[in-house]
Amino acid sequence: MTRIFGTDGVRGLANGHLTAELALDLSVAAARVLADRGEFAGHRPRAVVGRDTRISGQFLEHAVVAGLASAGVDVLRLRVLPTPAVAYMTQALGADLGVVISASHNPMPDNGIKFLARGGLKLDDTVEKEIEQHLDEEWVRPLGGDVGRVTPYATPVEEYVAHLVGTLTKPLAGLKVVLDCAHGAAYQAGPLALAEAGAEVIAIGVEPDGLNINDGYGSTHLDNLREAVVAHGADAGFAVDGDADRCLAVDAGGAVVDGDQILAILALGMASSGRLARDTVVATVMSNLGFVRAMKDAGLGVRQTKVGDRYVLEAMRVSGYTLGGEQSGHVIMSEFATTGDGLLTALHVLERMAETGQSLASLASVVTRFPQVLVNVPGVDKTRADDDPLLAAAVAEEEAGLGDAGRVLLRPSGTEALVRVMVEASTQEQAQGVADRLANVVRERLALS
């Protein structure tokens, strides 16, 4: 069977790859797998279901709810809610299963389905494989009173906002903030959370029409946020993506503050209060060398993982770390959340500004970013990228030339038929030159026969 689950649930063109039929079948299979594993022993199973603002989320939500209820699962409909909020409500309500219908930062025509286990945790790969194996199988359907009940849940936004604000120890009074919600799932919760925390909020990207999610707004399109911050004389700006599990920032002058800088700000703050477990932060191999050096200079360790928030989460759980994240702004604070949470991230960066009295630019300046160049090389056999001796020799030669003032990361893409060449160096020109030379070697050595 072709693998249906990707690195973050099932995702694809809504009503193309991701149909109502598939959504229903996946939900039935998920309920059956969890029942077979004894997850529902001794009680009626209960699930929560939330979605982002995509128009396709409406029919997919109904398909998911129908599948779960037909399998005997009681369903609480959370309606439009950020991914981390669905994870929180799964845990807070003691649900056996959470379902998020969202394609995150992808364009509007896409959508996705992500299942969460009890406690708001992502499903293990083994469970996802079992769900795939149960698709299209014959099964004994519950009848009569054994089918599931479907109930709208009245106050998910308010409860999630109360949770977010409750994680703070200092009010944000006196701070003026622009928040860009990408016309996505955070359009209600985001402005409300910042206002409840005491900040003056200018909200943009809060007029979803089902078609405009991530369109020119959000963490992948920062121009509108930068303009708004400067125009309103705001202290800072934050942009989340369509499902609000990631966050990037803009300082008062309109300069972008990326995920590495945000992670550094939070790491230093948590370390100063004794909340950074083992004085270590988890990041991926794509984190800028400037971030790694800043942490080392501060006496903090950096545990680096493969690219992907699931690998960051895995390292955090195994070793008990309390902070991790990616350059994209996917930041995980395990004290308060089981997944990346863009609104939680924004609130705690603002709290750090309030605590220290420093500007966002000043706090972010702890990281001096190395120029970074990423070249994607398509049309090659990525399976040989780790085994070609001449390619390895070329990488070693370029690394020797960079010394301590740069690095090379060459890796096959996990989702596309290409090899990624990432280079950091003292200057943009040097990084570009090394990346271009290595990309040519990749083309020569890994060319498809």
XYZ file of C-alpha atoms in Angstrom, residues 100-366:
267
model
C -7.122 18.648 13.332
C -8.243 19.506 9.808
C -5.640 21.889 8.426
C -2.849 22.205 5.896
C -1.000 24.708 8.086
C 1.016 27.177 5.963
C 0.119 25.507 2.637
C -1.959 27.359 0.019
C -5.738 27.411 0.393
C -6.565 24.589 -2.080
C -4.701 22.094 0.121
C -5.980 20.606 3.336
C -4.907 17.949 5.790
C -5.972 15.636 8.601
C -3.850 15.085 11.693
C -4.740 12.723 14.529
C -3.692 13.315 18.123
C -3.537 10.643 20.805
C -4.759 11.007 24.382
C -2.934 13.899 26.040
C -2.722 15.877 22.795
C 0.333 14.012 21.485
C 1.028 13.163 17.858
C 0.413 9.552 16.904
C 3.453 7.294 16.609
C 4.463 6.109 13.148
C 3.437 2.574 14.113
C -0.121 3.683 14.894
C -0.367 5.613 11.624
C 0.717 2.496 9.731
C -1.968 0.465 11.488
C -4.586 3.040 10.497
C -3.502 2.746 6.870
C -3.778 -1.034 7.045
C -7.378 -0.810 8.301
C -8.565 1.363 5.406
C -11.289 -0.225 3.261
C -11.541 -3.300 5.518
C -14.858 -4.885 6.381
C -15.905 -4.182 9.976
C -18.765 -4.701 12.391
C -20.614 -1.421 12.697
C -22.223 -0.372 15.987
C -26.012 -0.149 15.886
C -28.758 1.592 17.802
C -27.552 3.414 20.869
C -23.967 2.313 20.320
C -23.295 4.899 17.613
C -21.534 8.094 18.630
C -23.131 11.367 19.707
C -22.081 14.655 18.079
C -22.118 17.828 20.195
C -20.869 21.361 19.474
C -18.507 22.491 22.247
C -19.456 25.970 23.401
C -16.290 27.676 24.663
C -13.085 26.261 23.130
C -11.651 29.669 22.189
C -12.237 31.143 25.633
C -10.758 28.123 27.424
C -7.684 28.057 25.212
C -7.123 31.792 25.690
C -7.416 31.386 29.466
C -4.791 28.642 29.277
C -2.394 30.826 27.261
C -2.734 33.847 29.525
C -2.359 31.615 32.588
C 1.153 30.633 31.497
C 2.400 34.200 32.018
C 3.739 35.595 35.266
C 3.941 39.250 34.179
C 1.299 41.367 32.416
C 2.072 42.900 29.028
C 0.686 46.332 29.870
C 2.399 49.144 27.973
C 3.331 47.039 24.944
C 1.774 47.812 21.561
C 1.726 44.759 19.302
C 0.654 43.997 15.750
C -0.588 40.417 15.300
C -1.010 38.861 11.857
C -3.301 35.818 11.987
C -3.001 34.838 8.297
C -6.811 34.867 7.942
C -6.468 31.506 9.634
C -7.437 29.543 12.701
C -6.106 32.089 15.228
C -8.208 35.009 13.992
C -10.334 34.955 17.157
C -8.025 33.474 19.792
C -4.936 35.460 18.845
C -6.087 39.057 19.372
C -8.122 37.998 22.414
C -5.146 36.303 24.097
C -2.804 39.268 23.662
C -5.454 41.709 24.830
C -6.309 39.587 27.880
C -2.592 39.534 28.710
C -2.609 43.342 28.809
C -1.105 44.321 25.456
C -2.511 46.909 23.063
C -3.285 44.863 19.950
C -3.548 45.847 16.298
C -4.825 42.757 14.495
C -4.402 42.099 10.770
C -5.172 38.996 8.743
C -8.348 38.472 10.788
C -10.994 38.503 8.049
C -11.171 34.891 6.844
C -13.540 34.146 3.986
C -12.598 30.509 3.473
C -10.446 31.369 0.464
C -7.811 33.825 1.727
C -5.913 31.784 4.353
C -2.140 32.429 4.075
C -2.767 34.664 1.046
C -0.314 37.540 1.457
C -0.509 37.305 5.248
C 0.950 35.133 7.988
C 4.400 33.828 8.809
C 5.252 33.097 5.170
C 4.368 36.643 3.995
C 5.755 39.259 6.395
C 5.575 42.447 4.301
C 2.156 43.517 5.585
C 3.241 42.903 9.164
C 6.425 44.919 8.729
C 4.498 47.846 7.255
C 1.880 47.740 10.004
C 4.436 47.666 12.826
C 6.197 50.753 11.500
C 2.976 52.586 10.598
C 1.452 52.070 14.065
C 4.665 52.689 15.991
C 4.304 49.264 17.582
C 6.899 47.700 19.870
C 6.798 44.446 17.926
C 4.812 42.360 15.494
C 4.105 38.645 15.304
C 2.804 36.512 12.461
C 1.400 33.018 12.830
C 0.595 30.634 9.993
C -2.787 29.250 8.978
C -3.110 26.835 11.900
C -1.036 28.980 14.302
C 1.513 26.347 15.279
C 4.427 28.571 14.248
C 5.369 32.202 14.715
C 7.850 34.729 13.325
C 8.368 38.271 14.581
C 9.220 41.791 13.457
C 10.947 44.380 15.650
C 9.925 48.018 16.009
C 12.086 49.006 13.031
C 10.519 46.418 10.735
C 13.411 43.930 10.813
C 12.464 40.247 10.777
C 13.227 38.169 13.879
C 13.385 34.523 12.813
C 12.805 31.275 14.669
C 16.432 30.915 15.740
C 16.413 34.354 17.360
C 13.054 33.693 19.014
C 14.372 30.389 20.351
C 17.461 32.161 21.732
C 15.356 34.818 23.471
C 13.206 32.173 25.134
C 16.185 29.962 26.019
C 17.996 32.774 27.809
C 14.848 33.768 29.660
C 14.089 30.219 30.763
C 17.701 29.625 31.775
C 17.688 32.758 33.948
C 14.624 31.481 35.822
C 15.909 27.912 36.096
C 13.242 26.499 33.764
C 15.508 25.382 30.891
C 15.993 21.677 31.571
C 19.660 20.632 31.567
C 20.484 24.144 30.297
C 19.916 22.766 26.817
C 17.692 23.771 23.921
C 16.712 21.405 21.095
C 17.039 22.635 17.504
C 17.483 21.096 14.064
C 20.576 20.833 11.889
C 19.199 23.758 9.846
C 19.560 26.190 12.736
C 21.920 29.026 11.933
C 25.474 28.696 13.200
C 25.026 32.091 14.821
C 22.324 30.630 17.066
C 24.535 27.713 18.109
C 27.401 30.081 18.928
C 25.131 32.420 20.891
C 23.927 29.552 23.043
C 27.479 28.314 23.592
C 28.602 31.819 24.597
C 25.766 31.889 27.136
C 26.856 28.559 28.591
C 23.898 26.668 27.139
C 23.904 23.446 25.157
C 22.217 22.801 21.814
C 20.896 19.343 20.951
C 20.451 19.193 17.161
C 18.080 16.811 15.394
C 16.984 16.039 11.853
C 14.719 18.611 10.206
C 11.102 18.312 11.330
C 9.212 19.223 14.474
C 8.482 15.540 15.182
C 12.211 14.928 15.641
C 12.499 17.955 17.922
C 9.546 16.679 19.954
C 10.998 13.191 20.139
C 14.317 14.463 21.499
C 12.504 16.639 24.028
C 10.356 13.784 25.306
C 13.152 11.227 25.494
C 15.513 13.495 27.426
C 13.065 15.736 29.276
C 14.053 18.999 27.600
C 11.662 21.934 27.986
C 12.382 24.050 24.906
C 12.907 23.225 21.262
C 12.146 24.554 17.828
C 12.975 25.262 14.229
C 14.172 28.244 12.218
C 10.693 28.423 10.662
C 9.272 29.587 13.989
C 7.876 26.265 15.152
C 8.685 26.574 18.875
C 7.726 23.982 21.488
C 7.517 24.901 25.172
C 6.780 21.562 26.810
C 5.839 23.137 30.159
C 2.671 24.417 28.543
C 2.086 22.641 25.225
C 2.506 19.303 23.482
C 3.193 20.886 20.094
C 4.429 24.115 18.566
C 2.202 27.056 19.500
C 2.607 30.395 17.728
C 0.455 32.394 20.141
C 2.177 30.912 23.181
C 5.524 31.808 21.607
C 4.483 35.403 20.934
C 3.182 35.852 24.476
C 6.388 34.615 26.076
C 8.629 36.737 23.860
C 6.523 39.735 24.864
C 6.773 38.695 28.510
C 10.559 38.646 28.144
C 10.412 42.195 26.754
C 8.259 43.255 29.700
C 10.552 41.560 32.229
C 13.790 43.009 30.898
C 12.573 46.358 29.600
C 14.531 45.634 26.420
C 13.304 46.052 22.876
C 12.789 43.048 20.655
C 15.719 44.174 18.507
C 17.975 44.251 21.562
C 16.891 40.807 22.721
C 17.289 39.335 19.236
C 20.772 40.821 18.808
C 22.223 38.002 20.921
